[in-house]
Amino acid sequence: MSTPKHPGVLSKKKKGRLGANRWLLLRRSCQALTLALFACGPLTGFWIIKGNLAASRLFDTVPLADPFILLQSLATGTIAASTAIIGALIIAGFYMLVGGRAYCSWVCPVNILTDGAAWLRLRLDIREGLQLDRTLRYWGMVLVLVVTAITGILAWELINPVTLLHRGLFFGLGLAWTIPVAIFCFDLFMSKRGWCGHLCPVGGFYSLLGLVSLIRVRAEGRDRCSNCLDCYAVCPEPQVISPALKGKDGRGPVITEANCTNCGRCIDVCAEGVFSFGSRF
Ligand code: SF4
Ligand code: SF4
């Protein structure tokens, strides 16, 4: 059975436009708020957070650091400063609580691009494309660390689309605009959810934090499922849904797969109210 071209129509009828897009709107607000917090200091002189997604300080006191960048830094043989380690532990602990890949869907600016490409792909009914292996992101992550260790520089950070886009939104992209455009076109024309869902090493790293995360999506109302497939159509990682929804091999209703991004889109589009956020227990 193929996924529907206009998922969420029934949900909109039942819950209204706002109710059927609640988590999407909250996510976009969170992504915008993250950018606004970083922009606030340079624009107004009132510094809530100083730095960028790689490393920053909250109220000039609490250090925050991307644990994947810390790992790359360690791979170069550099002894990291204690503030960087504390900052990385804070961020890692946070995502272990809320879901590792919540970083991808609630914070990362690239997600706005790739969600846009996925939406357009659905509307244009582009179904063919490259079938990539979803484990490529883990090989990519290993490759990043190996290249970093060999070269002794944070090579990935020179081309990391997350860093480039975040920096570019404040200081201009220059020629780096080609990278986000290439990702958008790749996702739209060549591979469904190709970048975030298959290739991005950052997503691969954060998914590992999600292995133990507390906050999970639950398919508690799975008995009500009408098999409309709307959730599969909008989910950036549709392979995570079936085990919990169908109870395969006696599985419980909790989506425990590390690559669920906790985006909440399945909750939005399901007219039967099958899904909700909850804990893994
Ligand atoms: S859980 Fe079932 S009813 Fe709900 S969107 Fe998915 S397929 Fe449709
Ligand atoms: S299962 Fe739901 S919350 Fe998880 S990635 Fe898919 S749509 Fe998002």
Coordinates of C-alpha atoms and ligand atoms in Angstrom, one line a residue, residues 225-231 245 270 272 274-275, ligand 1:
C225 CA -5.5 2.5 14.1
S226 CA -7.4 2.6 10.8
N227 CA -4.3 1.9 8.7
C228 CA -4.6 5.2 6.9
L229 CA -0.8 5.4 6.7
D230 CA -0.7 9.2 7.3
C231 CA 1.8 8.8 10.1
L245 CA 2.1 0.4 16.3
C270 CA -3.3 10.9 13.3
E272 CA -7.6 8.5 15.7
V274 CA -3.2 6.8 18.5
F275 CA 0.0 8.6 19.5
Ligands
SF4_1 S1 -1.6 5.4 13.6 FE1 -3.0 4.4 12.2 S2 -4.8 5.8 12.1 FE2 -3.1 6.9 13.0 S3 -2.1 8.0 11.3 FE3 -1.0 6.0 11.6 S4 -2.0 4.6 10.2 FE4 -3.4 6.3 10.4

